[in-house]
Coordinates of C-alpha atoms in Angstrom, one line a residue:
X28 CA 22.9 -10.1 24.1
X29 CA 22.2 -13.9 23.6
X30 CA 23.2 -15.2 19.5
X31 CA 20.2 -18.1 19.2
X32 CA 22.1 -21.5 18.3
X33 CA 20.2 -21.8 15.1
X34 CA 20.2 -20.9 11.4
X35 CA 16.1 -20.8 10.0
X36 CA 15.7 -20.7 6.2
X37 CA 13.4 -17.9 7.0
X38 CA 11.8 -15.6 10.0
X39 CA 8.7 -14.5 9.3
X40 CA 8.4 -11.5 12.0
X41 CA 4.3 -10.9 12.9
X42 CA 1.3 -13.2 12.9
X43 CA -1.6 -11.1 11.5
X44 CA -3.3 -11.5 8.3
X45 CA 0.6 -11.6 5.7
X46 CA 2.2 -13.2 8.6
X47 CA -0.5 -15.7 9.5
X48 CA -1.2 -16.4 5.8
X49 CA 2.3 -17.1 4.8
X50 CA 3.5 -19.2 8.0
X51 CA 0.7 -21.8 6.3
X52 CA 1.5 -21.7 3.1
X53 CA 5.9 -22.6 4.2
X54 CA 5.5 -24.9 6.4
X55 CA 4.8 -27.8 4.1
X56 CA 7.7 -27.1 2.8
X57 CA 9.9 -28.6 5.1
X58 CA 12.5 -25.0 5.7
X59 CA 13.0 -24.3 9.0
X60 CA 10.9 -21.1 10.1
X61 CA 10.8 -19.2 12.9
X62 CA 7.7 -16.8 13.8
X63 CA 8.2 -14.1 16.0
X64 CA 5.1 -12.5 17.6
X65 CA 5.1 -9.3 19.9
X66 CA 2.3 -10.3 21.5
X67 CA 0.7 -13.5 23.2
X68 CA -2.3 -15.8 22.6
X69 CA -5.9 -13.7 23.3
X70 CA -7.6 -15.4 26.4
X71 CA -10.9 -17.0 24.4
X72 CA -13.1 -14.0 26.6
X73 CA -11.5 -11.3 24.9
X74 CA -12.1 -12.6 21.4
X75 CA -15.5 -13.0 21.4
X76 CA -16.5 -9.7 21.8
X77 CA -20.1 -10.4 22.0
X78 CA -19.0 -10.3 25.8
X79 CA -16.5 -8.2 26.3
X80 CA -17.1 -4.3 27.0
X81 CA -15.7 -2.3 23.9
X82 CA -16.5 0.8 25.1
X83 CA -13.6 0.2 27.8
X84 CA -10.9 2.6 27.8
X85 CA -8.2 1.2 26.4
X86 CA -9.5 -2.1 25.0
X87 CA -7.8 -3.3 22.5
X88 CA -4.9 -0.4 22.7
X89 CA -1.5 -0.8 21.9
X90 CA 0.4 -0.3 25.0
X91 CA 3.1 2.1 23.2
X92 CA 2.4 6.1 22.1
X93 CA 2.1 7.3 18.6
X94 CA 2.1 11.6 17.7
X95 CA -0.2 13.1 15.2
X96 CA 0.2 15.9 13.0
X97 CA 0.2 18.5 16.0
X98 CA 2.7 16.2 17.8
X99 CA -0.2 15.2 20.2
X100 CA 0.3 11.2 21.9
X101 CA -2.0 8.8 20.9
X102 CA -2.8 5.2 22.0
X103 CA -3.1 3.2 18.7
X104 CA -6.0 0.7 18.2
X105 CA -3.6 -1.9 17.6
X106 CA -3.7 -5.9 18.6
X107 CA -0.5 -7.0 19.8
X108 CA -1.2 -10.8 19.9
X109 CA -1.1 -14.1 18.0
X110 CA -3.3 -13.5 15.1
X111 CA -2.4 -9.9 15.0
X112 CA -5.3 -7.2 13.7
X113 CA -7.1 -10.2 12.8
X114 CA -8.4 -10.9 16.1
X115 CA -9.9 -7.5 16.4
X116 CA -11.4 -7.4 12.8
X117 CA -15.3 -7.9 12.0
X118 CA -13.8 -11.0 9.3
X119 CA -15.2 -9.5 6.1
X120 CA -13.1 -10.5 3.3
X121 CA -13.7 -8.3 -0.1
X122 CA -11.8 -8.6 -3.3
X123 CA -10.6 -5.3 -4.7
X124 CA -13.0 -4.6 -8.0
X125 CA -11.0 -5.2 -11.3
X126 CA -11.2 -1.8 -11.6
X127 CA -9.2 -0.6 -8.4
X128 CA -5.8 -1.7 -9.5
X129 CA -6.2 0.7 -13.1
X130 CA -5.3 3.9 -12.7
X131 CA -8.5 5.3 -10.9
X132 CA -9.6 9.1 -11.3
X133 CA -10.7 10.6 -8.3
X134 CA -11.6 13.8 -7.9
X135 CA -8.8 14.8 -5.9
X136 CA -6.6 13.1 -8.3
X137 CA -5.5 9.9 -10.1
X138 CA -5.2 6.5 -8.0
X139 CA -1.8 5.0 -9.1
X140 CA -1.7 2.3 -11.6
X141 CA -1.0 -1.6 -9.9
X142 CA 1.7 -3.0 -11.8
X143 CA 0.1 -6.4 -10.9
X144 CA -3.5 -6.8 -12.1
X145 CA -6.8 -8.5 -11.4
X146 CA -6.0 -11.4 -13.6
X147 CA -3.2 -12.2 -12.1
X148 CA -4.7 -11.6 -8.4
X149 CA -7.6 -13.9 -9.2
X150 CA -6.3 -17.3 -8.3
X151 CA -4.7 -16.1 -4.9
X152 CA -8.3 -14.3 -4.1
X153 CA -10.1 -18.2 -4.4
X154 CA -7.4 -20.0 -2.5
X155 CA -7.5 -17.5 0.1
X156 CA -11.1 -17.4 0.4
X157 CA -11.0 -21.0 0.8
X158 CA -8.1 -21.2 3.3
X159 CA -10.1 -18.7 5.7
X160 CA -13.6 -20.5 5.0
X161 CA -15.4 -17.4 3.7
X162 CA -19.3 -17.6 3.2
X163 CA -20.4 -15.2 0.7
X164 CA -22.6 -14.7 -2.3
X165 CA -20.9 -13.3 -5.7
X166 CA -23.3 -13.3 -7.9
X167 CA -25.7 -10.4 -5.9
X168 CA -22.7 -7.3 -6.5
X169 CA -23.1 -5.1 -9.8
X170 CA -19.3 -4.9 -8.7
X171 CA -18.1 -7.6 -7.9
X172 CA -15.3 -9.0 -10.4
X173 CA -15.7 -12.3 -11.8
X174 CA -14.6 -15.5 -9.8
X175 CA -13.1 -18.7 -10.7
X176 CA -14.6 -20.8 -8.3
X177 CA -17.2 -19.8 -6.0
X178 CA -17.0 -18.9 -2.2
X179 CA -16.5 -22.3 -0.2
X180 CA -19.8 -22.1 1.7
X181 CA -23.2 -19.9 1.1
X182 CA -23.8 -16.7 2.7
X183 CA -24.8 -16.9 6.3
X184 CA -28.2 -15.5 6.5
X185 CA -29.5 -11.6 7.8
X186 CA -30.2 -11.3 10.8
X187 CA -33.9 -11.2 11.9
X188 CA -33.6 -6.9 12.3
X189 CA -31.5 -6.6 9.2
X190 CA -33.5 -8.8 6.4
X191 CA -36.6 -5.9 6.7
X192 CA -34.0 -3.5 4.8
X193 CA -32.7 -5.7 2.5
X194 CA -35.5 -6.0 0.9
X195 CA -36.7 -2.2 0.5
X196 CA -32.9 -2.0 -0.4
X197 CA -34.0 -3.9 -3.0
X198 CA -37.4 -2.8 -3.5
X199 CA -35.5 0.5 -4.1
X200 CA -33.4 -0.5 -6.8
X201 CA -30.0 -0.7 -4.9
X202 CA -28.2 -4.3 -4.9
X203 CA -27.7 -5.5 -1.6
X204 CA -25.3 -8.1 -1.1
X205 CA -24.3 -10.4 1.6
X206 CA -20.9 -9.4 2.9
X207 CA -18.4 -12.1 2.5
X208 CA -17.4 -13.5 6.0
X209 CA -14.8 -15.9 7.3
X210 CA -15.9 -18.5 9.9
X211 CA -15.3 -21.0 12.2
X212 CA -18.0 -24.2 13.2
X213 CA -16.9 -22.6 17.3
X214 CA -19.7 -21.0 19.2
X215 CA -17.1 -19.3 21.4
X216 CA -14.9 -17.4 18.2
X217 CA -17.2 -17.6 15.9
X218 CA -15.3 -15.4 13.4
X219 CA -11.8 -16.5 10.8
X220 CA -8.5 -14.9 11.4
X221 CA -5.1 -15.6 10.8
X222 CA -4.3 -17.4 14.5
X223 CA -7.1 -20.4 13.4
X224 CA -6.0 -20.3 9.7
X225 CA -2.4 -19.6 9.4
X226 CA -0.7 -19.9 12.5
X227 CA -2.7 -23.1 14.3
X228 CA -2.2 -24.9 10.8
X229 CA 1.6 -23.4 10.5
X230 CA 3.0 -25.1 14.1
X231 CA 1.8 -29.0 13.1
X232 CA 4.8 -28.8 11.4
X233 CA 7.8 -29.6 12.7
X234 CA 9.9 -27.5 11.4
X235 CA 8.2 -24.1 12.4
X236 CA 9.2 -22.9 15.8
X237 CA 7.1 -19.7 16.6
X238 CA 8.3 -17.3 19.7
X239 CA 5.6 -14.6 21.7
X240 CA 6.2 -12.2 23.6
X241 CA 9.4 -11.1 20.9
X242 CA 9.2 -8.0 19.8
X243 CA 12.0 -7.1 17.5
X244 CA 13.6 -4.2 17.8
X245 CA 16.6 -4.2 14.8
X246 CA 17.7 -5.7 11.9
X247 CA 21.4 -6.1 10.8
X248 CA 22.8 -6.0 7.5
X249 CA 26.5 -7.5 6.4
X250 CA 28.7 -4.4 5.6
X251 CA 27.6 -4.3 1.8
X252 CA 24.3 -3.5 3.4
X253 CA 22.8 -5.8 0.7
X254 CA 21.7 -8.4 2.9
X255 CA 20.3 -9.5 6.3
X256 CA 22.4 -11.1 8.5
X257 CA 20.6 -11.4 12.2
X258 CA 17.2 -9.7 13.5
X259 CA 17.6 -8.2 17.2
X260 CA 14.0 -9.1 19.1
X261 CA 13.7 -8.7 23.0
X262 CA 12.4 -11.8 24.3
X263 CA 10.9 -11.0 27.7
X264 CA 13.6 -9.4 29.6
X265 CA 16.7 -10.6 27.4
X266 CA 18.3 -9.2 23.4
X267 CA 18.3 -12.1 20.9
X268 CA 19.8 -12.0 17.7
X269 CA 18.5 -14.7 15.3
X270 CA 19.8 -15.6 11.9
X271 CA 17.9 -17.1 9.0
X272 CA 18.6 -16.7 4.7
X273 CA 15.2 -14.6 4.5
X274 CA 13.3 -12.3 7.0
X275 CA 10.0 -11.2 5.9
X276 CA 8.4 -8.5 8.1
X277 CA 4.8 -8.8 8.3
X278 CA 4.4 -5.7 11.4
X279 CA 1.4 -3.9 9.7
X280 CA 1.8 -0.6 7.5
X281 CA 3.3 1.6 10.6
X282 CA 5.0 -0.8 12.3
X283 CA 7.3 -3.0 9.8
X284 CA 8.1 0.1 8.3
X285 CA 9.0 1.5 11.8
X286 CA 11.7 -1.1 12.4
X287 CA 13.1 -0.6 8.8
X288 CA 13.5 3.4 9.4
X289 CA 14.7 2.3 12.9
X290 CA 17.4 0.0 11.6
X291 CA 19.4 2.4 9.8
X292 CA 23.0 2.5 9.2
X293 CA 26.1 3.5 7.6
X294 CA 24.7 1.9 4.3
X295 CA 21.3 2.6 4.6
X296 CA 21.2 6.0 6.4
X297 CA 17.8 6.7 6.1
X298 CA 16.4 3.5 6.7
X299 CA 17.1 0.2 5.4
X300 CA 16.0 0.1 1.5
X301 CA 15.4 3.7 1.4
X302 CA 17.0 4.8 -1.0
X303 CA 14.4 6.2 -3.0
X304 CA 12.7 8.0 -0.1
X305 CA 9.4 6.8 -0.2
X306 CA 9.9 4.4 2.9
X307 CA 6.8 5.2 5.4
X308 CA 5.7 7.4 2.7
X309 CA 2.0 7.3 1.2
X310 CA 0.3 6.7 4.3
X311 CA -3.7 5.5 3.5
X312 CA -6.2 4.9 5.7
X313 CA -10.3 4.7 4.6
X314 CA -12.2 7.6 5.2
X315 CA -14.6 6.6 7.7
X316 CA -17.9 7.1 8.9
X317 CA -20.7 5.3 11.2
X318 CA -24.2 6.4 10.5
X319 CA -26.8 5.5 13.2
X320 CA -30.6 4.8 12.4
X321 CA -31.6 5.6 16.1
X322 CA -34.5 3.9 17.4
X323 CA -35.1 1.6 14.3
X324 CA -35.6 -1.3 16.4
X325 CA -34.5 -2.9 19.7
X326 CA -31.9 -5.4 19.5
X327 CA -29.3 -6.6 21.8
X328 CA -26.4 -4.7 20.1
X329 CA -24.6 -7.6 19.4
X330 CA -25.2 -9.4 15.8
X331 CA -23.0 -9.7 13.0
X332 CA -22.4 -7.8 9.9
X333 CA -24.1 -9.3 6.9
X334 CA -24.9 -6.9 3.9
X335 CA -23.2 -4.3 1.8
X336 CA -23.8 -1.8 -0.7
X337 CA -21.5 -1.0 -3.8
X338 CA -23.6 1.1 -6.1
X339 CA -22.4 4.0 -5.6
X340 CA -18.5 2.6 -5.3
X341 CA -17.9 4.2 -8.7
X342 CA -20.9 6.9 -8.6
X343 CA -23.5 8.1 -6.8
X344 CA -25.6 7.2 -10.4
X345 CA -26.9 10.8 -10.5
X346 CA -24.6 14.1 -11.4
X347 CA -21.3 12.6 -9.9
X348 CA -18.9 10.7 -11.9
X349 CA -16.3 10.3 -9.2
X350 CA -15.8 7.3 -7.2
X351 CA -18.1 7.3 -3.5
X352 CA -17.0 4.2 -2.0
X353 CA -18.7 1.3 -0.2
X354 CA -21.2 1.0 2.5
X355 CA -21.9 -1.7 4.4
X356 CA -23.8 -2.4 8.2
X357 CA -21.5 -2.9 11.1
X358 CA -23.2 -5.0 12.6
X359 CA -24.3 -5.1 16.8
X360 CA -23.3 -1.8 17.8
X361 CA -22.4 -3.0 21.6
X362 CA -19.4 -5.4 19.7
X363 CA -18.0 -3.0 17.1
X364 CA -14.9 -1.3 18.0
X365 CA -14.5 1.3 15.2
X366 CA -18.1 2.3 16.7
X367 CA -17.0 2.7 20.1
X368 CA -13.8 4.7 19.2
X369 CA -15.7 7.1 16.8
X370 CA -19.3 7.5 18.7
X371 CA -22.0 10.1 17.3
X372 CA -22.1 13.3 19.2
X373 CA -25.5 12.8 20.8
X374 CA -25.2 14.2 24.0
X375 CA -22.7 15.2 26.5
X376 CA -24.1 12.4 28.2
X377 CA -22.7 10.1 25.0
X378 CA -19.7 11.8 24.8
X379 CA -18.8 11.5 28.5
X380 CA -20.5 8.5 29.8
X381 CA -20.6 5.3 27.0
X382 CA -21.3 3.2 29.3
X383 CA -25.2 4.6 29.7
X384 CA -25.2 6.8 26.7
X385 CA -23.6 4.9 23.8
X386 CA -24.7 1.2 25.2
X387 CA -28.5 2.8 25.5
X388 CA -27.8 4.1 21.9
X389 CA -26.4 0.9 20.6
X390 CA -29.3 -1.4 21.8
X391 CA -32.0 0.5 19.8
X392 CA -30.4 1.7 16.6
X393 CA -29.1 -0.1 13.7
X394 CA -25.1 1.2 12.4
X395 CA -24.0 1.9 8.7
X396 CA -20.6 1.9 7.5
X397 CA -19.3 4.6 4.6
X398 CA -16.1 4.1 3.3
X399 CA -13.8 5.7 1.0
X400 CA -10.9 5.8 -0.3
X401 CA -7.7 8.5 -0.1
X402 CA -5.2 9.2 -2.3
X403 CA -1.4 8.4 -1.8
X404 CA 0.2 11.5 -0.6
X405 CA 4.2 11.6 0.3
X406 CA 3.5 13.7 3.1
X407 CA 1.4 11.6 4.8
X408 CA 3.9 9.6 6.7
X409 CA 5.5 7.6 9.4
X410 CA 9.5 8.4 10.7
X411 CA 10.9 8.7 13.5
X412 CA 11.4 12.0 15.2
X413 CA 14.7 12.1 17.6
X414 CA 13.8 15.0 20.6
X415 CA 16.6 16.0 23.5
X416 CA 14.7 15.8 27.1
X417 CA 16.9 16.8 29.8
X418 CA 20.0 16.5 27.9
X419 CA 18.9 13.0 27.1
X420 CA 17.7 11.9 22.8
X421 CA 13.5 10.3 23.2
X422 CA 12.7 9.0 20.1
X423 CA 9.0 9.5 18.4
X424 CA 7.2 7.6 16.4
X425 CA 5.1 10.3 14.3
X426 CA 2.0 9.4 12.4
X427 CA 0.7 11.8 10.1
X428 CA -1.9 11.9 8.0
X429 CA -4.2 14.5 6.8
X430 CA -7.0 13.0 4.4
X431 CA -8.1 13.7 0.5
X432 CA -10.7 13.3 -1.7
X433 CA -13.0 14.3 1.6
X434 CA -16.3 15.7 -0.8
X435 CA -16.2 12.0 -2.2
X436 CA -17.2 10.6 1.0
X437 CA -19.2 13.8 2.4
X438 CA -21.7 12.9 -1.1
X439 CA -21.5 9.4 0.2
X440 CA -22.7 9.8 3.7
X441 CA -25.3 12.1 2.3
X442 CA -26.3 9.7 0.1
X443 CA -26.6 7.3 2.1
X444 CA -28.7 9.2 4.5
X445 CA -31.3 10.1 1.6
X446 CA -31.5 6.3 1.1
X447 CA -32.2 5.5 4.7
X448 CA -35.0 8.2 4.9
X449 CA -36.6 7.2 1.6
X450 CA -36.9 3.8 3.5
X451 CA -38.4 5.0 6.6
X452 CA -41.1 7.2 4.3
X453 CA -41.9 3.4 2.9
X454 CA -44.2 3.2 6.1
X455 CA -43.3 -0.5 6.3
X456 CA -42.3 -0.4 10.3
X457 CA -39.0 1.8 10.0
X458 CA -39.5 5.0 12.3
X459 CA -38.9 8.2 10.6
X460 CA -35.7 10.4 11.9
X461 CA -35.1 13.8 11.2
X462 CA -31.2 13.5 12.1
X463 CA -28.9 10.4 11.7
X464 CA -26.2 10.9 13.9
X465 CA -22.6 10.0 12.5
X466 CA -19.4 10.2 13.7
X467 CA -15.6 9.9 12.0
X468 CA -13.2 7.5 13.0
X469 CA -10.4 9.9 14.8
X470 CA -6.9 9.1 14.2
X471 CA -6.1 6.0 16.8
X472 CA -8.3 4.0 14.5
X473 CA -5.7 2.5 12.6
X474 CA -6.6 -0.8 11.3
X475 CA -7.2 -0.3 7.4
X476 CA -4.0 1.9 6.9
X477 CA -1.3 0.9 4.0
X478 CA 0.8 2.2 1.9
X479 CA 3.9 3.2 3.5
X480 CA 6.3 0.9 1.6
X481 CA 5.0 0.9 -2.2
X482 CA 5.4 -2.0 -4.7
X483 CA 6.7 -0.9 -7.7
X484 CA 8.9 -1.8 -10.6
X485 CA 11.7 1.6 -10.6
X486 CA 13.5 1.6 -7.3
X487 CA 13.4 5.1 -7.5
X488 CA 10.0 5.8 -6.7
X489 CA 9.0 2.1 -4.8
X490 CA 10.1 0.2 -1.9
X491 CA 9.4 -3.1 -3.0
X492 CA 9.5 -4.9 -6.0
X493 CA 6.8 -7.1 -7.5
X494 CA 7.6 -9.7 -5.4
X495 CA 7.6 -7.5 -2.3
X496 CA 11.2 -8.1 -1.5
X497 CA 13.4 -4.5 -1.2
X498 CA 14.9 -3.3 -4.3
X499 CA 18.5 -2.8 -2.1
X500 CA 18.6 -5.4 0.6
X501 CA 18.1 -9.1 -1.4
X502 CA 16.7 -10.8 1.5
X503 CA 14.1 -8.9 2.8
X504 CA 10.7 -9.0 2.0
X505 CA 7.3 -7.2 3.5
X506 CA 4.2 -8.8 3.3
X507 CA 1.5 -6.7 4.8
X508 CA -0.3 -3.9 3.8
X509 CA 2.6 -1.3 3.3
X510 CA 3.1 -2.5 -0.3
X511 CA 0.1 -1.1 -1.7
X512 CA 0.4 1.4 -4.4
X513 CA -3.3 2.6 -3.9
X514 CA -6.3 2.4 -1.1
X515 CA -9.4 1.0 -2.3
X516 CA -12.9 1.5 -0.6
X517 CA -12.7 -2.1 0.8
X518 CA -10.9 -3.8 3.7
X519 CA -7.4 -4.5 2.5
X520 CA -7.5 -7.9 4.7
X521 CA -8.5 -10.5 1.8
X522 CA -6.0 -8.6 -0.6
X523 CA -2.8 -8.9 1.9
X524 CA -3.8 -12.5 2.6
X525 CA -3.7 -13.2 -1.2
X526 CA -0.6 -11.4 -1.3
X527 CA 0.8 -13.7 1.4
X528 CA 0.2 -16.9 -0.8
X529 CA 1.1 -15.0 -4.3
X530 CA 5.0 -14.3 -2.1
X531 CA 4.4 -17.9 -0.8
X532 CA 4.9 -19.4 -3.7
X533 CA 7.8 -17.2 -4.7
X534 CA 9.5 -17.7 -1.6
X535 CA 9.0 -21.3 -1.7
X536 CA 10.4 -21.4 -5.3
X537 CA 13.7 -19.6 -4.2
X538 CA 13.9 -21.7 -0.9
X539 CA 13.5 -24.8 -2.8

């Protein structure tokens, strides 16, 4: 094992939307940083995906295996590159509503309280809307919580097959609104994500070094266990141990929490900072579902999202009082990848052959997206599972999850289905369907999970304090999605980027 020559103030370990986000917001500080990426930068061809092929096997896979609830192998849909998750996203960037971080009743059960409120979440939501260019319209949403400045640019407009429903959306009574999008001026990556906003802006300064192809693999504590004294990454084929003040792992919701449950000792013997046993804990992930208007109108399967749908996010404004979720369209159905991992079941044809039946599909139908939320449950969960194979320990990385508050989002996609028919009976050019096909995302879609290492203010039932440093180790901090107490119905992305500059500034402040 090689021990690096230097000492960094801090090591921020991932680059996706907390890494990316925070890498920016230290580097002007003058600390030495050092970024460590397990992956490499994306050849320009594979992030626009207007031109890739997603229904590909194993586009956009992680390379490593992850076991469901039966113990079956799975092949995460997880981007292991600089940019992280962010360069595989569609770039819609929502603010939680004010009301998602009160203590929500669902009908499965109460959403957890945040201790940290809208009010206070506010300012980070405007700077990072403005550090990731976001175009968007606030004013449209019923929903929407109030902003202190608006978005930095309009909305983009609909595309030329989507405007026709937006207006009998509206003509119905329902509030369309455009969906809030981060991009770039370039033709060839036309969407925002943490490489072009966080990263690219972190390494003009001087005094951030950032490392790929270093996955990390450990982290050490001194003998108290109260502090981080080296990570272990594998840097192509060699060990490196690298020491800095403060590490901050910013892996995603399975994976940072992975390396802390991996990186146990004598002091922490379940896990580092797990003494309350909640770490990889409360597993969330959306409910899911794509619903298909097939043959609505010909298109070339590969335009952008642009409008969503939130009146039914706390109702469905008839006999329900529960929370439904959010809707919004997923844009060209040839370029999303939730789509192509969670295809209607048309046909065997569809099911067997995408590359006729899906792609045939996609080019004359328009997609919807429902989403709801879940409910934190302890025993949905990431550890570690240790097996003997010929005499030999293989280790397993288990992933389980089995989702709540499921009537919620059946009422939702039924909902949503009356709406699209009471469209087509307007007789303004929509063809009438008798079925909408749908499909659920299965388990390898993994992008919106969170959860698994709680914010909180008792040690005893969190991971993380307010801050999002570990109640038991004083140095170590996670700043992606596993520190939310509760899943709301939008993306987490803007809400972990604003987290990344709320930490910034803490971090900054105890650097300084």
């Amino acid at each position: 094992m090689i021990i690096d020559d230097g000492h960094y103030d801090i090591i921020i370990v991932g680059t996706g939307a907390g890494g990316g986000t925070l890498a920016q917001k230290l580097a002007p500080t003058g600390k030495q940083i050092l970024i460590l990426e397990r992956g490499d930068r994306m050849a320009l061809e594979e992030q626009n995906r207007a031109n890739v092929d997603v229904f590909q096997k194993g586009r956009y896979r992680s390379p490593e295996q992850w076991y469901d609830n039966e113990g079956e192998p799975f092949s995460p849909q997880m981007n292991y590159a600089v940019g992280g998750n962010t360069k595989i996203y569609n770039a819609t960037l929502m603010r939680m509503r004010e009301q998602d971080f009160d203590a929500v009743p669902y009908q499965d059960g109460i959403a957890p309280e945040w201790p940290i409120k809208y009010a206070d979440w506010e300012p980070y939501y405007t700077e990072a809307e403005h550090l990731y260019q976001v175009h968007g319209d606030q004013h449209a949403d019923p929903t929407e919580p109030k902003h202190s400045k608006d978005y930095p640019h309009p909305a983009v407009d609909h595309p030329a097959i989507i405007a026709p429903s937006v207006e009998l959306l509206k003509a119905e009574g329902l509030s369309p609104t455009s969906l809030p999008m981060s991009l770039t001026k370039d033709e060839d990556d036309p969407t925002g994500d943490s490489e072009i906003f966080g990263i690219d802006l972190a390494i003009k300064h001087d005094n951030v070094t950032i490392k790929t192809s270093a996955r990390v693999v450990g982290l050490h504590t001194s003998t108290s266990g109260t502090e981080i004294k080296a990570v272990e990454a594998e840097v192509g084929e060699q060990s490196f141990l690298f020491k800095s003040d403060i590490v901050v792992l910013a892996c995603g919701a399975v994976n940072s929490v992975a390396i802390m449950l991996d990186s146990a000792n004598d002091k922490h013997p379940h896990g580092l900072a797990n003494g309350s046993d909640q770490l990889g804990r409360n597993l969330m992930k959306h409910l899911m579902t794509v619903i298909v208007e097939r043959d609505s109108v010909k298109n070339d399967g590969t335009f952008m999202p642009s409008v969503s749908i939130n009146d039914f996010y706390w109702s469905d404004l008839r006999d329900f009082d529960y929370p439904l979720g959010h809707i919004e369209n997923s844009g060209g159905l040839l370029q999303d990848l939730v789509f192509a991992e969670s295809p209607p079941l048309l046909s065997v044809l569809a099911r067997f052959l995408p590359d006729a039946g899906l792609n045939r599909l996609a080019k004359r139908s328009i997609g919807w997206w429902a989403q709801t939320s879940v409910l934190p449950d302890p025993n949905n969960r990431v550890y570690w599972q240790t097996l003997s194979r010929y005499g030999r320990p293989k280790k397993k990385l288990r992933y389980e999850f089995t989702p709540n508050n499921l009537e919620a989002h059946d009422r939702l996609v039924y909902r949503w289905m009356g709406v699209l028919k009471d469209l087509e009976n307007t007789g303004l050019g929509l063809r009438q369907s008798t079925v909408y096909p749908r499909g659920e995302t299965p388990v390898q879609v993994t992008g919106y999970q969170c959860g698994t290492a709680r914010m909180g203010t008792d040690p005893a039932t969190s991971v993380l304090d307010l801050n999002c440093r570990t109640h038991e180790i004083d140095n170590l901090y996670v700043v992606d999605s596993s520190f939310f107490p509760s899943c709301a119905s939008v993306s987490p992305a803007l809400t972990v980027m604003a987290n990344a500059l709320r930490v910034g500034e803490h971090l900054a402040e105890r650097m300084s």
